[in-house]
mmCIF file of C-alpha atoms in Angstrom:
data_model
loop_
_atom_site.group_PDB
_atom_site.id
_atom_site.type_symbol
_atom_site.label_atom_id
_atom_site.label_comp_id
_atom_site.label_asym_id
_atom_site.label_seq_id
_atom_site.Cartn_x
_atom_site.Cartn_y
_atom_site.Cartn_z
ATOM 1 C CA UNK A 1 204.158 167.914 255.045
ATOM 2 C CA UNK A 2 206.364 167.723 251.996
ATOM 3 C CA UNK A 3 208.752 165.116 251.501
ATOM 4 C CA UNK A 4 212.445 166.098 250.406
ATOM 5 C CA UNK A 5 211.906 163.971 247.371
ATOM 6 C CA UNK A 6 209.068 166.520 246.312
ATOM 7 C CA UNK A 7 211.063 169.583 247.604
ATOM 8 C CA UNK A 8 213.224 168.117 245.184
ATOM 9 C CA UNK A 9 211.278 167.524 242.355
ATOM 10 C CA UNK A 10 209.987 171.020 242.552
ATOM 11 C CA UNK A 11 213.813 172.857 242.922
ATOM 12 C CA UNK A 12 214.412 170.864 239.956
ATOM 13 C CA UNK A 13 211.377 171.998 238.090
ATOM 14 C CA UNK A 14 212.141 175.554 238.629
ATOM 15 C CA UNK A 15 216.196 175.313 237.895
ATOM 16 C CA UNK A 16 214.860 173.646 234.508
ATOM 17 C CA UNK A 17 212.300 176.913 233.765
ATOM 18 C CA UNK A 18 214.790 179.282 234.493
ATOM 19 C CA UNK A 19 217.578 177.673 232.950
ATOM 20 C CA UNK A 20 215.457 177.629 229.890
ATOM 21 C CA UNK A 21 214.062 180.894 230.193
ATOM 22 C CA UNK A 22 217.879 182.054 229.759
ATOM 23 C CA UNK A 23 218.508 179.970 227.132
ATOM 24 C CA UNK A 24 214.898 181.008 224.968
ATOM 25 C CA UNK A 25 216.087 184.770 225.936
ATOM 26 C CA UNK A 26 219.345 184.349 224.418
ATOM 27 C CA UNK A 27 217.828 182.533 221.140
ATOM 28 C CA UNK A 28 215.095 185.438 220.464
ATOM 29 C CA UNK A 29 217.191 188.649 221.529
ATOM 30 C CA UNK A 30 220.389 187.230 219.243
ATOM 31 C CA UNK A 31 217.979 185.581 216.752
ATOM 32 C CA UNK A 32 219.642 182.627 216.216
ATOM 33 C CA UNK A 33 217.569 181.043 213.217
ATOM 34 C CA UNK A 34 218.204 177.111 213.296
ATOM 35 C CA UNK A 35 216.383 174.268 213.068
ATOM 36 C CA UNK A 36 217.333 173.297 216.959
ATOM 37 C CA UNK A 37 216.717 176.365 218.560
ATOM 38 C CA UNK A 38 212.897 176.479 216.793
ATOM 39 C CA UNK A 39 212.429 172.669 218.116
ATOM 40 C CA UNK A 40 213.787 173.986 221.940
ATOM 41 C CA UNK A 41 211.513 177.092 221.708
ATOM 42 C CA UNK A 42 208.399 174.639 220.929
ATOM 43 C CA UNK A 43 209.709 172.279 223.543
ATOM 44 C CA UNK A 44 209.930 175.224 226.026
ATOM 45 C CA UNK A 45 206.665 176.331 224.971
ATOM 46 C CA UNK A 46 205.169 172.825 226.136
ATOM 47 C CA UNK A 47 207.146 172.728 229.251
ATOM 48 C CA UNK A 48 205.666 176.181 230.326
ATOM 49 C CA UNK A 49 202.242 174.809 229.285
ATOM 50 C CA UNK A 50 202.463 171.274 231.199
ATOM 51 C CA UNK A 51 204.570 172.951 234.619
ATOM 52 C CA UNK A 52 201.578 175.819 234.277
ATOM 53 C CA UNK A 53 199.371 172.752 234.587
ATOM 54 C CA UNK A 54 201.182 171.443 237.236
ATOM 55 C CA UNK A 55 201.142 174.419 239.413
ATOM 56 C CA UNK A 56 197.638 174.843 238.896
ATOM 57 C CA UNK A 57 196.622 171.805 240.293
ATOM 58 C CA UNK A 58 198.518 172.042 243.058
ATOM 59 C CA UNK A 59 196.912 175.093 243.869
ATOM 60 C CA UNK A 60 193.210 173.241 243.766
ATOM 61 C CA UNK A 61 194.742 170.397 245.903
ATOM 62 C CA UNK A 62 196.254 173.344 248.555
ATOM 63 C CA UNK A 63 192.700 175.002 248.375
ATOM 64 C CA UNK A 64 190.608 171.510 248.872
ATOM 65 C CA UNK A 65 192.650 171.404 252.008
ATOM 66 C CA UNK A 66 192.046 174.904 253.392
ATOM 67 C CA UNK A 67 188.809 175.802 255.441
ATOM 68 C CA UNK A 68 185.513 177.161 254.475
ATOM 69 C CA UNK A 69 186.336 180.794 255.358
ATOM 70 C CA UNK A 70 189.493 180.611 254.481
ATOM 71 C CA UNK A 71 188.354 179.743 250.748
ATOM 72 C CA UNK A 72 185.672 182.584 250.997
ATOM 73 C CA UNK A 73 188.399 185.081 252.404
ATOM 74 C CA UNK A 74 190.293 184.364 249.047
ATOM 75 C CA UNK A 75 187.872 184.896 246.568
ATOM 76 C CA UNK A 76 186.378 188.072 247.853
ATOM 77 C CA UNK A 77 190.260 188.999 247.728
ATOM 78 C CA UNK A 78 190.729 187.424 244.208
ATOM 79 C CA UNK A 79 187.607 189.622 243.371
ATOM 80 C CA UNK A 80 188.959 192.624 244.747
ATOM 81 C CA UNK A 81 192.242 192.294 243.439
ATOM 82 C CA UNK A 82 190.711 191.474 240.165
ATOM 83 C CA UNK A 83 188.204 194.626 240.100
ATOM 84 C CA UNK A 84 191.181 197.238 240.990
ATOM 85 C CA UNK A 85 193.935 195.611 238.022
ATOM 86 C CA UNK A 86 190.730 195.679 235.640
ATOM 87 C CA UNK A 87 190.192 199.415 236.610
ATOM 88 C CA UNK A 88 193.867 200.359 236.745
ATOM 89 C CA UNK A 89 194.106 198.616 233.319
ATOM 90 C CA UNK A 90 190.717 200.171 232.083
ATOM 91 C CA UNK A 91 192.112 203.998 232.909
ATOM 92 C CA UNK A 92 195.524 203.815 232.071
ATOM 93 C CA UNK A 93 194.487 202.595 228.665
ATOM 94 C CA UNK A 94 191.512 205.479 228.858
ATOM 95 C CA UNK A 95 194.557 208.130 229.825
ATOM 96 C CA UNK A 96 197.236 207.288 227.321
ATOM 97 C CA UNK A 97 195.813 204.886 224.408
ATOM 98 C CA UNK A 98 191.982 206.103 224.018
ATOM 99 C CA UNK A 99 191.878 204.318 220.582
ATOM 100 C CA UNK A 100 192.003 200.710 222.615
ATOM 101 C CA UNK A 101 189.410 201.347 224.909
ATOM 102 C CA UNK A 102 186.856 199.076 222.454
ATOM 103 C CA UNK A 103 188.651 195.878 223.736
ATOM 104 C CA UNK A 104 188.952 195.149 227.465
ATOM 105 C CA UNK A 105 191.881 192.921 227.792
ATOM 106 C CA UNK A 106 190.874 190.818 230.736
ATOM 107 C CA UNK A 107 193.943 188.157 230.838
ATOM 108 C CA UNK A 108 196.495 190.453 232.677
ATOM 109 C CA UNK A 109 194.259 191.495 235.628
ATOM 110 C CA UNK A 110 192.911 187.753 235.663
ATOM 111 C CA UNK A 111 196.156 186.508 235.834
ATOM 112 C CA UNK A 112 197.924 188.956 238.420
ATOM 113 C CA UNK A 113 194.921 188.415 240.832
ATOM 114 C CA UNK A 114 195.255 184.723 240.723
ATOM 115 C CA UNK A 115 198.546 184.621 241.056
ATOM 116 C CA UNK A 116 198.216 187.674 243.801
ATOM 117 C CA UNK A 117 195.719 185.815 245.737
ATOM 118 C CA UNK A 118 196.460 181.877 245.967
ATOM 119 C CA UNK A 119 200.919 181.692 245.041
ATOM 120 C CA UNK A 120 201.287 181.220 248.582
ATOM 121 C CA UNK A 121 199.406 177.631 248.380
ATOM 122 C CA UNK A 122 202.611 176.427 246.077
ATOM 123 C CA UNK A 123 204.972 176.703 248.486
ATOM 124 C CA UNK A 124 203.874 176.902 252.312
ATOM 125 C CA UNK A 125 203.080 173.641 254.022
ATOM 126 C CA UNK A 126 199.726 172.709 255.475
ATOM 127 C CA UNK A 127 200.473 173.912 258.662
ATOM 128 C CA UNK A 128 201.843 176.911 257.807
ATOM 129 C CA UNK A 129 198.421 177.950 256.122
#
């Protein structure tokens, strides 16, 4: 069961990535060219990279947790999932843009059936699941 310090911690996390998801917007779209807004874009970069982290292994902590079937269940979804966004991905860029179809571009699907199959693990409980 979660704490209300870590519920906190984690509404705090999220005001912070959307707060500077506005603010990176508002740099790139009015291309505001200063030293500052370069070294916040970097530091935004980082935070992305470190909270990704973050999320990530809470996700293998929620799944250590879970049961045996309840692991398999996921991965034959993550594989299904994963085998129709490849295939969606695969004709769409056979239909409209044949001149790609010499590099599969497997990060999207990847990272859409991740997401897809295990997001609930970031924010349910342990006995919710």
């Amino acid at each position: 069961m979660k704490s209300k310090k870590e519920n906190l911690i984690t509404i705090l996390l999220y005001i912070v990535f959307m707060l500077g998801l506005l603010v990176v917007m508002s740099i790139v779209l009015i291309d505001i060219d200063t030293p500052n807004s370069l070294r916040f874009v970097i530091g935004f970069v980082i935070f992305l990279l470190l909270f990704g982290l973050f999320q990530m292994i809470l996700i293998v902590i929620n799944v250590k947790k879970l049961p045996g079937f309840d692991i398999k269940r996921r991965i034959f979804r993550f594989a299904g999932t994963f085998v129709f966004l490849m295939s969606v991905s695969y004709t769409s860029n056979y239909l409209f843009w044949p001149e790609r179809l010499d590099n599969l571009d497997f990060g999207a699907p990847l990272g859409m059936a991740l997401g897809i199959t295990f997001y609930d693990l970031l924010f349910k409980k342990s006995e919710e699941r």
